[in-house]
mmCIF file of C-alpha atoms in Angstrom:
data_model
loop_
_atom_site.group_PDB
_atom_site.id
_atom_site.type_symbol
_atom_site.label_atom_id
_atom_site.label_comp_id
_atom_site.label_asym_id
_atom_site.label_seq_id
_atom_site.Cartn_x
_atom_site.Cartn_y
_atom_site.Cartn_z
ATOM 1 C CA UNK A 1 -3.181 -9.268 -11.889
ATOM 2 C CA UNK A 2 -2.967 -9.439 -8.582
ATOM 3 C CA UNK A 3 -2.450 -5.430 -6.232
ATOM 4 C CA UNK A 4 1.428 -5.791 -4.716
ATOM 5 C CA UNK A 5 1.833 -2.184 -4.889
ATOM 6 C CA UNK A 6 0.294 1.011 -2.793
ATOM 7 C CA UNK A 7 0.508 4.504 -3.014
ATOM 8 C CA UNK A 8 0.670 6.851 0.341
ATOM 9 C CA UNK A 9 0.504 10.314 -0.655
ATOM 10 C CA UNK A 10 2.362 12.245 2.341
ATOM 11 C CA UNK A 11 3.013 15.224 1.236
ATOM 12 C CA UNK A 12 0.066 17.603 2.897
ATOM 13 C CA UNK A 13 0.708 20.013 5.252
ATOM 14 C CA UNK A 14 -1.722 19.054 8.196
ATOM 15 C CA UNK A 15 -2.688 22.377 8.766
ATOM 16 C CA UNK A 16 -6.242 21.509 10.407
ATOM 17 C CA UNK A 17 -3.851 20.730 13.153
ATOM 18 C CA UNK A 18 -1.093 23.548 13.560
ATOM 19 C CA UNK A 19 0.593 23.944 15.600
ATOM 20 C CA UNK A 20 1.199 20.051 16.840
ATOM 21 C CA UNK A 21 2.039 20.024 12.492
ATOM 22 C CA UNK A 22 4.242 23.134 12.193
ATOM 23 C CA UNK A 23 7.151 21.144 12.151
ATOM 24 C CA UNK A 24 5.935 17.369 12.821
ATOM 25 C CA UNK A 25 4.419 15.316 10.110
ATOM 26 C CA UNK A 26 0.757 14.716 10.600
ATOM 27 C CA UNK A 27 0.669 11.592 10.121
ATOM 28 C CA UNK A 28 3.124 11.029 12.722
ATOM 29 C CA UNK A 29 1.014 12.235 15.344
ATOM 30 C CA UNK A 30 0.763 9.342 17.822
ATOM 31 C CA UNK A 31 -2.513 7.462 18.372
ATOM 32 C CA UNK A 32 -1.609 5.892 21.661
ATOM 33 C CA UNK A 33 1.517 4.039 20.769
ATOM 34 C CA UNK A 34 2.043 3.667 17.262
ATOM 35 C CA UNK A 35 2.312 7.017 14.723
ATOM 36 C CA UNK A 36 -1.159 7.115 12.677
ATOM 37 C CA UNK A 37 0.566 5.864 8.870
ATOM 38 C CA UNK A 38 2.065 2.549 11.128
ATOM 39 C CA UNK A 39 -1.685 1.583 11.292
ATOM 40 C CA UNK A 40 -2.822 2.559 7.169
ATOM 41 C CA UNK A 41 1.033 0.603 6.611
ATOM 42 C CA UNK A 42 0.091 -2.521 8.933
ATOM 43 C CA UNK A 43 -3.390 -2.664 6.944
ATOM 44 C CA UNK A 44 -1.931 -2.545 3.525
ATOM 45 C CA UNK A 45 0.257 -5.649 5.277
ATOM 46 C CA UNK A 46 -2.041 -7.285 6.720
ATOM 47 C CA UNK A 47 -4.271 -7.158 2.236
ATOM 48 C CA UNK A 48 -0.947 -8.770 0.881
ATOM 49 C CA UNK A 49 1.363 -5.157 -0.407
ATOM 50 C CA UNK A 50 4.216 -6.393 -1.534
ATOM 51 C CA UNK A 51 5.666 -3.070 -1.937
ATOM 52 C CA UNK A 52 5.535 0.705 -0.581
ATOM 53 C CA UNK A 53 5.745 4.204 -2.687
ATOM 54 C CA UNK A 54 5.458 6.986 -0.062
ATOM 55 C CA UNK A 55 4.493 10.615 -2.113
ATOM 56 C CA UNK A 56 5.982 13.119 0.537
ATOM 57 C CA UNK A 57 7.303 17.184 0.763
ATOM 58 C CA UNK A 58 9.252 19.002 2.833
ATOM 59 C CA UNK A 59 9.408 18.511 6.588
ATOM 60 C CA UNK A 60 8.366 14.288 5.727
ATOM 61 C CA UNK A 61 12.098 13.505 7.441
ATOM 62 C CA UNK A 62 10.703 11.714 10.611
ATOM 63 C CA UNK A 63 8.322 9.208 8.606
ATOM 64 C CA UNK A 64 11.393 8.629 6.447
ATOM 65 C CA UNK A 65 13.051 7.564 10.093
ATOM 66 C CA UNK A 66 10.438 5.598 11.301
ATOM 67 C CA UNK A 67 10.743 2.620 8.591
ATOM 68 C CA UNK A 68 14.108 2.828 8.521
ATOM 69 C CA UNK A 69 16.323 1.192 10.551
ATOM 70 C CA UNK A 70 17.351 2.974 14.564
ATOM 71 C CA UNK A 71 20.807 0.905 15.196
ATOM 72 C CA UNK A 72 21.182 3.659 18.104
ATOM 73 C CA UNK A 73 18.164 2.673 19.786
ATOM 74 C CA UNK A 74 19.003 -0.650 19.059
ATOM 75 C CA UNK A 75 21.942 -1.102 20.172
ATOM 76 C CA UNK A 76 20.649 1.021 23.484
ATOM 77 C CA UNK A 77 17.494 -1.517 23.460
ATOM 78 C CA UNK A 78 19.263 -5.081 23.374
ATOM 79 C CA UNK A 79 21.872 -3.660 26.054
ATOM 80 C CA UNK A 80 19.235 -2.919 28.602
ATOM 81 C CA UNK A 81 17.911 -6.306 27.867
ATOM 82 C CA UNK A 82 14.790 -4.537 26.602
ATOM 83 C CA UNK A 83 13.479 -7.379 24.161
ATOM 84 C CA UNK A 84 10.172 -7.270 23.036
ATOM 85 C CA UNK A 85 10.543 -3.354 22.634
ATOM 86 C CA UNK A 86 13.718 -3.765 20.250
ATOM 87 C CA UNK A 87 11.450 -7.059 18.222
ATOM 88 C CA UNK A 88 8.701 -4.432 18.010
ATOM 89 C CA UNK A 89 11.084 -1.604 16.773
ATOM 90 C CA UNK A 90 12.807 -4.123 13.993
ATOM 91 C CA UNK A 91 9.977 -4.974 13.246
ATOM 92 C CA UNK A 92 8.538 -1.096 11.765
ATOM 93 C CA UNK A 93 11.659 -1.478 9.616
ATOM 94 C CA UNK A 94 10.833 -4.762 8.197
ATOM 95 C CA UNK A 95 7.369 -4.943 7.545
ATOM 96 C CA UNK A 96 7.581 -4.168 3.546
ATOM 97 C CA UNK A 97 9.611 -2.445 1.302
ATOM 98 C CA UNK A 98 9.109 1.088 1.013
ATOM 99 C CA UNK A 99 9.899 3.783 -1.585
ATOM 100 C CA UNK A 100 9.565 7.062 -1.925
ATOM 101 C CA UNK A 101 9.609 10.298 -4.157
ATOM 102 C CA UNK A 102 9.133 14.585 -3.556
ATOM 103 C CA UNK A 103 5.523 16.371 -4.259
ATOM 104 C CA UNK A 104 7.662 19.737 -5.719
ATOM 105 C CA UNK A 105 4.053 21.006 -6.228
ATOM 106 C CA UNK A 106 0.780 20.818 -3.932
ATOM 107 C CA UNK A 107 -1.316 20.455 -6.682
ATOM 108 C CA UNK A 108 -4.010 17.972 -5.190
ATOM 109 C CA UNK A 109 -4.195 14.609 -4.896
ATOM 110 C CA UNK A 110 -4.606 13.472 -8.396
ATOM 111 C CA UNK A 111 -1.059 14.883 -8.728
ATOM 112 C CA UNK A 112 0.312 12.914 -6.052
ATOM 113 C CA UNK A 113 -0.911 9.951 -8.149
ATOM 114 C CA UNK A 114 0.583 11.040 -10.738
ATOM 115 C CA UNK A 115 3.625 11.061 -9.382
ATOM 116 C CA UNK A 116 3.358 7.307 -8.201
ATOM 117 C CA UNK A 117 3.649 6.459 -12.121
ATOM 118 C CA UNK A 118 6.909 5.016 -12.718
ATOM 119 C CA UNK A 119 6.937 3.640 -9.405
ATOM 120 C CA UNK A 120 3.124 1.691 -10.430
ATOM 121 C CA UNK A 121 3.679 0.967 -14.562
ATOM 122 C CA UNK A 122 1.324 -1.075 -15.508
ATOM 123 C CA UNK A 123 -0.874 -2.826 -12.951
ATOM 124 C CA UNK A 124 -3.462 -1.993 -10.759
ATOM 125 C CA UNK A 125 -2.963 -0.149 -7.512
ATOM 126 C CA UNK A 126 -4.690 0.322 -3.738
ATOM 127 C CA UNK A 127 -3.781 4.024 -2.313
ATOM 128 C CA UNK A 128 -4.522 4.961 1.098
ATOM 129 C CA UNK A 129 -4.997 7.821 2.847
ATOM 130 C CA UNK A 130 -3.402 8.434 6.198
ATOM 131 C CA UNK A 131 -6.073 10.691 7.645
ATOM 132 C CA UNK A 132 -8.969 7.712 7.669
ATOM 133 C CA UNK A 133 -8.311 4.654 10.067
ATOM 134 C CA UNK A 134 -10.548 1.832 9.499
ATOM 135 C CA UNK A 135 -10.692 -0.139 12.258
ATOM 136 C CA UNK A 136 -12.471 -3.830 11.185
ATOM 137 C CA UNK A 137 -12.018 -7.642 11.610
ATOM 138 C CA UNK A 138 -11.351 -7.274 7.744
ATOM 139 C CA UNK A 139 -8.769 -4.829 6.689
ATOM 140 C CA UNK A 140 -10.508 -2.317 4.526
ATOM 141 C CA UNK A 141 -8.362 -2.581 1.828
ATOM 142 C CA UNK A 142 -8.732 -6.412 1.746
ATOM 143 C CA UNK A 143 -12.699 -5.892 0.740
ATOM 144 C CA UNK A 144 -11.635 -3.779 -1.727
ATOM 145 C CA UNK A 145 -9.010 -6.045 -3.198
ATOM 146 C CA UNK A 146 -12.310 -9.174 -3.699
ATOM 147 C CA UNK A 147 -14.282 -6.836 -5.152
ATOM 148 C CA UNK A 148 -11.412 -6.055 -7.580
ATOM 149 C CA UNK A 149 -10.634 -9.189 -7.924
ATOM 150 C CA UNK A 150 -13.972 -10.651 -8.648
ATOM 151 C CA UNK A 151 -14.567 -7.259 -11.132
ATOM 152 C CA UNK A 152 -11.183 -6.801 -12.169
ATOM 153 C CA UNK A 153 -12.338 -2.653 -12.489
ATOM 154 C CA UNK A 154 -11.455 -0.445 -9.452
ATOM 155 C CA UNK A 155 -12.877 0.128 -6.395
ATOM 156 C CA UNK A 156 -13.951 3.328 -4.078
ATOM 157 C CA UNK A 157 -14.098 2.582 -0.771
ATOM 158 C CA UNK A 158 -17.926 4.135 0.030
ATOM 159 C CA UNK A 159 -19.358 4.985 3.864
ATOM 160 C CA UNK A 160 -22.408 6.159 4.402
ATOM 161 C CA UNK A 161 -22.335 9.808 5.799
ATOM 162 C CA UNK A 162 -25.514 12.230 7.247
ATOM 163 C CA UNK A 163 -26.550 14.444 4.236
ATOM 164 C CA UNK A 164 -25.425 17.477 6.136
ATOM 165 C CA UNK A 165 -21.834 15.662 6.277
ATOM 166 C CA UNK A 166 -21.719 15.087 2.300
ATOM 167 C CA UNK A 167 -20.334 18.630 1.547
ATOM 168 C CA UNK A 168 -16.971 17.749 3.361
ATOM 169 C CA UNK A 169 -15.925 14.347 0.486
ATOM 170 C CA UNK A 170 -16.789 12.953 -2.794
ATOM 171 C CA UNK A 171 -20.402 11.657 -3.785
ATOM 172 C CA UNK A 172 -20.890 9.066 -5.745
ATOM 173 C CA UNK A 173 -24.033 8.156 -8.186
ATOM 174 C CA UNK A 174 -24.219 4.312 -7.857
ATOM 175 C CA UNK A 175 -26.353 1.154 -9.083
ATOM 176 C CA UNK A 176 -26.339 -1.901 -6.180
ATOM 177 C CA UNK A 177 -25.083 -4.412 -7.811
ATOM 178 C CA UNK A 178 -24.140 -6.926 -5.133
ATOM 179 C CA UNK A 179 -23.722 -7.702 -1.340
ATOM 180 C CA UNK A 180 -22.279 -3.915 -0.783
ATOM 181 C CA UNK A 181 -20.864 -3.887 -3.827
ATOM 182 C CA UNK A 182 -22.365 -0.854 -6.285
ATOM 183 C CA UNK A 183 -21.647 -0.011 -10.228
ATOM 184 C CA UNK A 184 -20.459 3.723 -10.023
ATOM 185 C CA UNK A 185 -22.042 6.148 -12.380
ATOM 186 C CA UNK A 186 -20.908 9.830 -11.692
ATOM 187 C CA UNK A 187 -19.400 11.154 -8.335
ATOM 188 C CA UNK A 188 -19.186 14.837 -6.817
ATOM 189 C CA UNK A 189 -16.582 16.137 -5.214
ATOM 190 C CA UNK A 190 -18.374 18.200 -2.572
ATOM 191 C CA UNK A 191 -21.379 18.041 -3.421
ATOM 192 C CA UNK A 192 -23.855 20.525 -1.087
ATOM 193 C CA UNK A 193 -26.531 18.485 0.756
ATOM 194 C CA UNK A 194 -30.229 19.448 -1.794
ATOM 195 C CA UNK A 195 -27.775 18.255 -5.146
ATOM 196 C CA UNK A 196 -25.572 15.140 -3.680
ATOM 197 C CA UNK A 197 -27.148 11.807 -6.369
ATOM 198 C CA UNK A 198 -26.407 10.132 -2.466
ATOM 199 C CA UNK A 199 -25.402 9.424 0.281
ATOM 200 C CA UNK A 200 -22.201 6.997 -0.475
ATOM 201 C CA UNK A 201 -19.131 9.304 0.148
ATOM 202 C CA UNK A 202 -15.612 8.063 -1.394
ATOM 203 C CA UNK A 203 -13.345 7.261 1.547
ATOM 204 C CA UNK A 204 -9.544 7.620 1.806
ATOM 205 C CA UNK A 205 -8.908 3.432 0.073
ATOM 206 C CA UNK A 206 -9.263 3.095 -3.551
ATOM 207 C CA UNK A 207 -8.025 0.560 -6.032
ATOM 208 C CA UNK A 208 -7.427 1.819 -9.290
ATOM 209 C CA UNK A 209 -6.166 0.998 -12.186
ATOM 210 C CA UNK A 210 -2.805 1.907 -14.256
ATOM 211 C CA UNK A 211 -4.625 3.844 -17.067
ATOM 212 C CA UNK A 212 -5.095 6.273 -14.490
ATOM 213 C CA UNK A 213 -2.147 8.020 -15.915
ATOM 214 C CA UNK A 214 -2.709 9.409 -18.840
ATOM 215 C CA UNK A 215 -6.111 11.002 -17.672
ATOM 216 C CA UNK A 216 -4.185 12.438 -15.008
ATOM 217 C CA UNK A 217 -1.645 13.750 -17.430
ATOM 218 C CA UNK A 218 -3.677 15.773 -19.604
ATOM 219 C CA UNK A 219 -6.318 16.345 -16.572
ATOM 220 C CA UNK A 220 -7.438 20.643 -15.845
ATOM 221 C CA UNK A 221 -6.540 22.031 -12.600
ATOM 222 C CA UNK A 222 -10.462 20.760 -11.116
ATOM 223 C CA UNK A 223 -11.950 22.577 -8.047
ATOM 224 C CA UNK A 224 -9.328 24.771 -5.211
ATOM 225 C CA UNK A 225 -7.179 25.333 -8.663
ATOM 226 C CA UNK A 226 -5.743 21.542 -8.080
ATOM 227 C CA UNK A 227 -5.854 18.224 -9.941
ATOM 228 C CA UNK A 228 -8.846 16.734 -8.340
ATOM 229 C CA UNK A 229 -8.679 12.966 -8.033
ATOM 230 C CA UNK A 230 -12.537 12.007 -8.262
ATOM 231 C CA UNK A 231 -12.086 14.037 -11.655
ATOM 232 C CA UNK A 232 -9.940 11.867 -12.481
ATOM 233 C CA UNK A 233 -11.661 8.495 -12.626
ATOM 234 C CA UNK A 234 -15.122 9.875 -13.123
ATOM 235 C CA UNK A 235 -13.546 10.474 -17.302
ATOM 236 C CA UNK A 236 -12.307 6.687 -16.365
ATOM 237 C CA UNK A 237 -15.524 5.803 -16.000
ATOM 238 C CA UNK A 238 -16.218 6.336 -19.609
ATOM 239 C CA UNK A 239 -13.588 3.633 -20.448
ATOM 240 C CA UNK A 240 -14.602 0.883 -17.637
ATOM 241 C CA UNK A 241 -16.737 0.461 -14.756
ATOM 242 C CA UNK A 242 -16.360 1.922 -11.725
ATOM 243 C CA UNK A 243 -17.219 -0.124 -8.088
ATOM 244 C CA UNK A 244 -17.561 0.807 -4.983
ATOM 245 C CA UNK A 245 -17.898 -1.357 -2.283
ATOM 246 C CA UNK A 246 -19.417 -0.411 0.870
ATOM 247 C CA UNK A 247 -17.038 -1.664 3.126
ATOM 248 C CA UNK A 248 -17.423 -2.634 7.218
ATOM 249 C CA UNK A 249 -15.614 -1.503 9.890
ATOM 250 C CA UNK A 250 -15.334 1.576 11.814
ATOM 251 C CA UNK A 251 -13.424 4.885 10.226
ATOM 252 C CA UNK A 252 -12.018 6.841 12.073
ATOM 253 C CA UNK A 253 -11.439 11.261 10.566
ATOM 254 C CA UNK A 254 -8.272 11.239 12.272
ATOM 255 C CA UNK A 255 -8.269 14.644 9.967
ATOM 256 C CA UNK A 256 -10.142 16.269 12.269
ATOM 257 C CA UNK A 257 -9.138 16.940 15.767
ATOM 258 C CA UNK A 258 -12.224 15.803 17.238
ATOM 259 C CA UNK A 259 -12.435 12.373 15.017
ATOM 260 C CA UNK A 260 -8.899 11.884 16.273
ATOM 261 C CA UNK A 261 -10.020 12.396 20.178
ATOM 262 C CA UNK A 262 -12.710 9.637 18.975
ATOM 263 C CA UNK A 263 -10.313 7.616 17.323
ATOM 264 C CA UNK A 264 -8.206 7.800 20.589
ATOM 265 C CA UNK A 265 -11.093 6.798 23.420
ATOM 266 C CA UNK A 266 -12.371 4.010 20.955
ATOM 267 C CA UNK A 267 -8.630 2.606 20.434
ATOM 268 C CA UNK A 268 -7.643 2.824 23.874
ATOM 269 C CA UNK A 269 -10.919 0.698 25.096
ATOM 270 C CA UNK A 270 -9.892 -1.909 23.092
ATOM 271 C CA UNK A 271 -6.342 -1.995 24.448
ATOM 272 C CA UNK A 272 -6.111 -5.016 27.031
ATOM 273 C CA UNK A 273 -3.449 -3.195 28.957
ATOM 274 C CA UNK A 274 -5.911 -0.169 29.176
ATOM 275 C CA UNK A 275 -9.611 -2.533 29.220
ATOM 276 C CA UNK A 276 -10.927 -1.579 32.855
ATOM 277 C CA UNK A 277 -8.779 1.474 34.050
ATOM 278 C CA UNK A 278 -9.522 4.001 31.582
ATOM 279 C CA UNK A 279 -13.273 3.137 30.786
ATOM 280 C CA UNK A 280 -13.926 2.965 35.054
ATOM 281 C CA UNK A 281 -11.398 6.607 34.712
ATOM 282 C CA UNK A 282 -13.985 7.355 31.727
ATOM 283 C CA UNK A 283 -17.267 6.563 33.707
ATOM 284 C CA UNK A 284 -16.051 9.248 36.601
ATOM 285 C CA UNK A 285 -14.916 11.498 34.330
ATOM 286 C CA UNK A 286 -18.206 12.267 32.813
ATOM 287 C CA UNK A 287 -20.285 11.602 36.422
ATOM 288 C CA UNK A 288 -18.621 14.661 37.258
#
């Protein structure tokens, strides 16, 4: 069955970016000239996703408005003859069908996914986390979908990270089965480096089968008093094979201030309008 639906958990408070996120969703932080969430939505659409569910919380109205039609703005752009900007704004509202459900309590990523049960139904689905912006020739989600199409099970995006940083991630124990593809046999949430089973970290892209929902429904809270998605996937692995895809591309952790700054520089240097002038400025600035 082809994966047509994607779930975006966006109910977080973005405390690492306070005070910028006090009144504005962290997903709406601008990376050059687009909000973070738009980069991830574009990745989903480029991978063939037809319907997206945002699992939101209080204070996320700006996110909903961004993907809605903006009649007054469109009229203004039309009146001023700004055709390129008008086309760009209309494309945002028309790129994909978007639905919304509210996560009324902050009970963790697993609970956010459970909120999507009615939307997903009995079919496999994608999950994309907005903190991870992945710059790649082939969309990261497309790479996971290829693995799912071949092996039919749930697929996790994996990245090799330095062992000293592994405690910031969910980590897998896995057997290599083909180029960049692994069968996952165990998972540990934020292990200490000395007890981590590998240097393969789980990154914010997943393909999940609907059998995850009954597990999440009956799952007891784990680390931090939250319903951990990693714990649920580990239980699912006892029933069906779980795969990992070590994706090709550069991941920017935009949930971290330094990662956000690095992403801004790297993506700006790839933009033709900044090519040359921005690089020249950086070289001059670093030489002073």
